[in-house]
Amino acid sequence: MVPRQISKDVTTAGTRVQLTTDGFAMTGVIQARVNNVGRVFGGLSDVSSTVYMFALEPGDSITLPPVPHDKDGWDLSAFWLDSANNGDGVKGFYAR
């Protein structure tokens, strides 16, 4: 597995952005930046502050559990972000 970094900001709150177009990962961690002002919301392409799969306070993180090597993995391009405040975002890493 090759580790890769990820970093994504939501420039305008209420306007969702795609986490990445990089494809599949076998495992990973997504963390809200510690200097965020408010929450970051993660989900599918319809993500918003009211429709989301997860919400991260500044510094909070989620782990994408490892996927068996005979499976495709997590499709990172399916994850989208929104935020409560302009400029808030996430960072993290994943492995292919």
CSV table of N, CA and C in Angstrom, one decimal:
chain,number,residue,atom,x,y,z
A,1,MET,N,0.8,-1.2,0.0
A,1,MET,CA,0.0,0.0,0.0
A,1,MET,C,0.9,1.2,0.0
A,2,VAL,N,0.4,2.2,-0.7
A,2,VAL,CA,1.1,3.5,-0.8
A,2,VAL,C,0.3,4.6,-0.1
A,3,PRO,N,0.9,5.2,1.0
A,3,PRO,CA,0.1,6.3,1.6
A,3,PRO,C,0.1,7.6,0.8
A,4,ARG,N,-1.0,8.2,0.9
A,4,ARG,CA,-1.1,9.5,0.2
A,4,ARG,C,-1.8,10.5,1.1
A,5,GLN,N,-1.5,11.8,0.9
A,5,GLN,CA,-2.1,12.8,1.7
A,5,GLN,C,-3.3,13.4,1.0
A,6,ILE,N,-4.2,14.0,1.8
A,6,ILE,CA,-5.3,14.7,1.2
A,6,ILE,C,-5.6,15.9,2.0
A,7,SER,N,-6.0,17.0,1.2
A,7,SER,CA,-6.4,18.2,1.9
A,7,SER,C,-7.4,18.9,1.0
A,8,LYS,N,-8.5,19.3,1.6
A,8,LYS,CA,-9.6,20.0,0.9
A,8,LYS,C,-10.3,21.0,1.8
A,9,ASP,N,-10.5,22.2,1.2
A,9,ASP,CA,-11.2,23.3,1.9
A,9,ASP,C,-12.5,23.5,1.2
A,10,VAL,N,-13.5,24.0,1.9
A,10,VAL,CA,-14.8,24.4,1.4
A,10,VAL,C,-14.7,25.9,1.3
A,11,THR,N,-14.5,26.5,0.2
A,11,THR,CA,-14.3,27.9,0.0
A,11,THR,C,-15.5,28.7,0.5
A,12,THR,N,-16.7,28.2,0.0
A,12,THR,CA,-17.9,28.9,0.4
A,12,THR,C,-18.9,28.0,1.1
A,13,ALA,N,-19.2,28.3,2.4
A,13,ALA,CA,-20.1,27.4,3.1
A,13,ALA,C,-21.4,27.3,2.4
A,14,GLY,N,-22.0,26.1,2.4
A,14,GLY,CA,-23.2,25.9,1.6
A,14,GLY,C,-23.0,25.4,0.2
A,15,THR,N,-21.8,25.4,-0.3
A,15,THR,CA,-21.4,25.0,-1.6
A,15,THR,C,-20.5,23.8,-1.5
A,16,ARG,N,-21.1,22.6,-1.7
A,16,ARG,CA,-20.3,21.4,-1.6
A,16,ARG,C,-19.2,21.2,-2.6
A,17,VAL,N,-18.2,20.5,-2.1
A,17,VAL,CA,-17.0,20.3,-2.9
A,17,VAL,C,-16.7,18.8,-2.8
A,18,GLN,N,-16.1,18.2,-3.9
A,18,GLN,CA,-15.7,16.8,-3.9
A,18,GLN,C,-14.4,16.6,-3.2
A,19,LEU,N,-14.4,15.6,-2.3
A,19,LEU,CA,-13.2,15.4,-1.5
A,19,LEU,C,-12.0,15.2,-2.4
A,20,THR,N,-12.1,14.3,-3.4
A,20,THR,CA,-11.0,14.1,-4.3
A,20,THR,C,-11.6,13.3,-5.5
A,21,THR,N,-10.8,13.3,-6.6
A,21,THR,CA,-11.1,12.5,-7.8
A,21,THR,C,-10.2,11.3,-7.9
A,22,ASP,N,-9.4,11.0,-6.9
A,22,ASP,CA,-8.3,10.1,-6.9
A,22,ASP,C,-8.7,8.6,-7.0
A,23,GLY,N,-10.0,8.3,-6.7
A,23,GLY,CA,-10.4,6.9,-6.8
A,23,GLY,C,-10.5,6.2,-5.5
A,24,PHE,N,-10.0,4.9,-5.5
A,24,PHE,CA,-10.2,4.0,-4.4
A,24,PHE,C,-9.1,4.0,-3.4
A,25,ALA,N,-9.5,3.7,-2.1
A,25,ALA,CA,-8.5,3.6,-1.0
A,25,ALA,C,-8.8,2.3,-0.2
A,26,MET,N,-7.9,1.7,0.3
A,26,MET,CA,-8.1,0.5,1.2
A,26,MET,C,-8.4,0.9,2.6
A,27,THR,N,-7.9,2.0,3.1
A,27,THR,CA,-8.1,2.6,4.4
A,27,THR,C,-7.7,4.0,4.4
A,28,GLY,N,-8.1,4.7,5.4
A,28,GLY,CA,-7.8,6.2,5.5
A,28,GLY,C,-8.3,6.8,6.7
A,29,VAL,N,-7.9,8.1,6.9
A,29,VAL,CA,-8.4,8.9,8.0
A,29,VAL,C,-8.7,10.3,7.4
A,30,ILE,N,-9.8,10.9,7.8
A,30,ILE,CA,-10.2,12.2,7.4
A,30,ILE,C,-10.4,13.0,8.7
A,31,GLN,N,-9.6,14.1,8.8
A,31,GLN,CA,-9.7,15.0,10.0
A,31,GLN,C,-10.1,16.4,9.6
A,32,ALA,N,-11.0,17.0,10.4
A,32,ALA,CA,-11.3,18.4,10.3
A,32,ALA,C,-10.1,19.2,10.8
A,33,ARG,N,-9.8,20.2,10.0
A,33,ARG,CA,-8.6,21.0,10.4
A,33,ARG,C,-8.9,21.6,11.9
A,34,VAL,N,-7.8,21.6,12.7
A,34,VAL,CA,-8.0,22.0,14.1
A,34,VAL,C,-8.3,23.5,14.1
A,35,ASN,N,-7.9,24.3,13.1
A,35,ASN,CA,-8.2,25.7,13.1
A,35,ASN,C,-9.5,26.1,12.4
A,36,ASN,N,-10.3,25.1,12.1
A,36,ASN,CA,-11.7,25.4,11.6
A,36,ASN,C,-12.5,26.2,12.6
A,37,VAL,N,-13.4,27.0,12.0
A,37,VAL,CA,-14.3,27.8,12.9
A,37,VAL,C,-15.5,27.0,13.4
A,38,GLY,N,-16.0,26.1,12.5
A,38,GLY,CA,-17.2,25.3,12.8
A,38,GLY,C,-17.1,23.9,12.2
A,39,ARG,N,-18.2,23.3,12.1
A,39,ARG,CA,-18.3,21.9,11.6
A,39,ARG,C,-18.1,21.8,10.1
A,40,VAL,N,-17.5,20.6,9.7
A,40,VAL,CA,-17.4,20.2,8.3
A,40,VAL,C,-18.3,19.0,8.2
A,41,PHE,N,-19.1,18.9,7.1
A,41,PHE,CA,-20.1,17.8,6.9
A,41,PHE,C,-19.6,17.0,5.7
A,42,GLY,N,-19.7,15.7,5.9
A,42,GLY,CA,-19.3,14.8,4.8
A,42,GLY,C,-20.4,13.9,4.4
A,43,GLY,N,-20.5,13.6,3.1
A,43,GLY,CA,-21.5,12.7,2.6
A,43,GLY,C,-21.4,12.5,1.1
A,44,LEU,N,-22.5,12.2,0.5
A,44,LEU,CA,-22.6,12.0,-0.9
A,44,LEU,C,-22.8,13.3,-1.6
A,45,SER,N,-23.1,13.3,-2.9
A,45,SER,CA,-23.1,14.5,-3.7
A,45,SER,C,-24.3,15.5,-3.3
A,46,ASP,N,-25.1,15.0,-2.4
A,46,ASP,CA,-26.2,15.9,-1.9
A,46,ASP,C,-25.9,16.4,-0.5
A,47,VAL,N,-24.7,16.3,0.0
A,47,VAL,CA,-24.3,16.7,1.3
A,47,VAL,C,-24.6,18.2,1.6
A,48,SER,N,-25.1,18.5,2.8
A,48,SER,CA,-25.3,19.8,3.3
A,48,SER,C,-25.3,19.8,4.8
A,49,SER,N,-25.6,21.0,5.4
A,49,SER,CA,-25.5,21.0,6.9
A,49,SER,C,-26.7,20.3,7.5
A,50,THR,N,-27.7,19.9,6.7
A,50,THR,CA,-28.8,19.1,7.2
A,50,THR,C,-28.9,17.7,6.6
A,51,VAL,N,-28.2,17.4,5.6
A,51,VAL,CA,-28.1,16.1,5.0
A,51,VAL,C,-26.7,15.6,4.9
A,52,TYR,N,-26.3,14.7,5.8
A,52,TYR,CA,-24.9,14.3,5.8
A,52,TYR,C,-24.7,13.0,6.4
A,53,MET,N,-23.6,12.3,6.1
A,53,MET,CA,-23.2,11.0,6.7
A,53,MET,C,-22.4,11.2,8.0
A,54,PHE,N,-21.6,12.2,8.1
A,54,PHE,CA,-20.8,12.5,9.3
A,54,PHE,C,-20.6,14.0,9.4
A,55,ALA,N,-20.5,14.5,10.6
A,55,ALA,CA,-20.2,15.9,10.9
A,55,ALA,C,-19.0,15.9,11.8
A,56,LEU,N,-18.0,16.7,11.5
A,56,LEU,CA,-16.7,16.8,12.2
A,56,LEU,C,-16.6,18.2,12.8
A,57,GLU,N,-16.4,18.2,14.1
A,57,GLU,CA,-16.0,19.5,14.8
A,57,GLU,C,-14.5,19.7,14.6
A,58,PRO,N,-14.0,20.9,14.8
A,58,PRO,CA,-12.6,21.1,14.6
A,58,PRO,C,-11.7,20.1,15.3
A,59,GLY,N,-10.8,19.5,14.6
A,59,GLY,CA,-9.9,18.5,15.1
A,59,GLY,C,-10.5,17.0,15.2
A,60,ASP,N,-11.8,16.9,15.0
A,60,ASP,CA,-12.4,15.5,15.0
A,60,ASP,C,-12.0,14.8,13.7
A,61,SER,N,-12.0,13.4,13.8
A,61,SER,CA,-11.7,12.7,12.6
A,61,SER,C,-12.5,11.4,12.5
A,62,ILE,N,-12.6,10.9,11.3
A,62,ILE,CA,-13.2,9.6,11.1
A,62,ILE,C,-12.2,8.7,10.4
A,63,THR,N,-12.3,7.4,10.7
A,63,THR,CA,-11.4,6.4,10.1
A,63,THR,C,-12.2,5.5,9.1
A,64,LEU,N,-11.7,5.3,7.9
A,64,LEU,CA,-12.3,4.4,7.0
A,64,LEU,C,-11.6,3.1,7.3
A,65,PRO,N,-12.4,2.1,7.8
A,65,PRO,CA,-11.9,0.8,8.2
A,65,PRO,C,-11.2,0.1,7.0
A,66,PRO,N,-10.2,-0.7,7.3
A,66,PRO,CA,-9.5,-1.4,6.2
A,66,PRO,C,-10.5,-2.3,5.5
A,67,VAL,N,-10.2,-2.4,4.2
A,67,VAL,CA,-11.0,-3.2,3.3
A,67,VAL,C,-10.2,-4.4,2.9
A,68,PRO,N,-10.7,-5.6,2.8
A,68,PRO,CA,-9.9,-6.8,2.4
A,68,PRO,C,-9.3,-6.5,1.0
A,69,HIS,N,-8.1,-7.0,0.8
A,69,HIS,CA,-7.4,-6.8,-0.5
A,69,HIS,C,-8.1,-7.3,-1.7
A,70,ASP,N,-9.1,-8.2,-1.5
A,70,ASP,CA,-9.8,-8.8,-2.7
A,70,ASP,C,-11.0,-7.9,-3.0
A,71,LYS,N,-11.2,-6.8,-2.4
A,71,LYS,CA,-12.3,-5.9,-2.6
A,71,LYS,C,-11.8,-4.6,-3.2
A,72,ASP,N,-12.7,-3.8,-3.8
A,72,ASP,CA,-12.3,-2.6,-4.5
A,72,ASP,C,-11.8,-1.5,-3.5
A,73,GLY,N,-12.4,-1.4,-2.4
A,73,GLY,CA,-12.1,-0.4,-1.4
A,73,GLY,C,-13.1,0.7,-1.3
A,74,TRP,N,-12.7,1.8,-0.7
A,74,TRP,CA,-13.5,3.0,-0.5
A,74,TRP,C,-13.4,3.9,-1.7
A,75,ASP,N,-14.5,4.2,-2.4
A,75,ASP,CA,-14.4,5.1,-3.5
A,75,ASP,C,-14.4,6.6,-3.0
A,76,LEU,N,-13.2,7.1,-2.9
A,76,LEU,CA,-13.1,8.5,-2.3
A,76,LEU,C,-13.7,9.5,-3.1
A,77,SER,N,-13.9,9.3,-4.4
A,77,SER,CA,-14.5,10.3,-5.3
A,77,SER,C,-16.0,10.4,-5.0
A,78,ALA,N,-16.6,9.5,-4.3
A,78,ALA,CA,-18.0,9.5,-3.9
A,78,ALA,C,-18.3,10.4,-2.7
A,79,PHE,N,-17.2,10.8,-2.0
A,79,PHE,CA,-17.4,11.7,-0.8
A,79,PHE,C,-17.3,13.1,-1.2
A,80,TRP,N,-18.3,13.9,-0.6
A,80,TRP,CA,-18.3,15.3,-0.8
A,80,TRP,C,-18.3,16.0,0.5
A,81,LEU,N,-18.0,17.3,0.6
A,81,LEU,CA,-17.9,18.1,1.8
A,81,LEU,C,-18.7,19.4,1.7
A,82,ASP,N,-19.2,19.8,2.8
A,82,ASP,CA,-19.8,21.1,3.0
A,82,ASP,C,-19.3,21.6,4.4
A,83,SER,N,-19.5,22.9,4.6
A,83,SER,CA,-19.0,23.4,5.9
A,83,SER,C,-20.0,24.5,6.4
A,84,ALA,N,-19.9,24.7,7.7
A,84,ALA,CA,-20.8,25.8,8.3
A,84,ALA,C,-20.1,27.1,8.1
A,85,ASN,N,-18.8,27.2,7.8
A,85,ASN,CA,-18.1,28.5,7.7
A,85,ASN,C,-17.2,28.4,6.5
A,86,ASN,N,-17.1,29.6,5.8
A,86,ASN,CA,-16.2,29.7,4.7
A,86,ASN,C,-14.8,29.3,5.0
A,87,GLY,N,-14.1,28.6,4.2
A,87,GLY,CA,-12.7,28.3,4.4
A,87,GLY,C,-12.4,27.1,5.3
A,88,ASP,N,-13.4,26.5,6.0
A,88,ASP,CA,-13.1,25.3,6.8
A,88,ASP,C,-12.8,24.1,5.9
A,89,GLY,N,-12.1,23.1,6.4
A,89,GLY,CA,-11.8,22.0,5.5
A,89,GLY,C,-11.3,20.8,6.3
A,90,VAL,N,-10.7,19.9,5.6
A,90,VAL,CA,-10.2,18.6,6.1
A,90,VAL,C,-8.8,18.4,5.6
A,91,LYS,N,-8.1,17.5,6.3
A,91,LYS,CA,-6.8,16.9,5.9
A,91,LYS,C,-6.8,15.4,6.2
A,92,GLY,N,-5.9,14.7,5.8
A,92,GLY,CA,-5.8,13.3,6.2
A,92,GLY,C,-4.9,12.5,5.3
A,93,PHE,N,-5.1,11.2,5.3
A,93,PHE,CA,-4.3,10.3,4.5
A,93,PHE,C,-5.1,9.1,4.2
A,94,TYR,N,-4.7,8.4,3.1
A,94,TYR,CA,-5.3,7.2,2.8
A,94,TYR,C,-4.2,6.3,2.1
A,95,ALA,N,-4.5,5.0,2.0
A,95,ALA,CA,-3.6,4.1,1.4
A,95,ALA,C,-4.3,3.3,0.3
A,96,ARG,N,-3.6,3.1,-0.8
A,96,ARG,CA,-4.2,2.3,-1.9
A,96,ARG,C,-3.7,0.9,-1.9
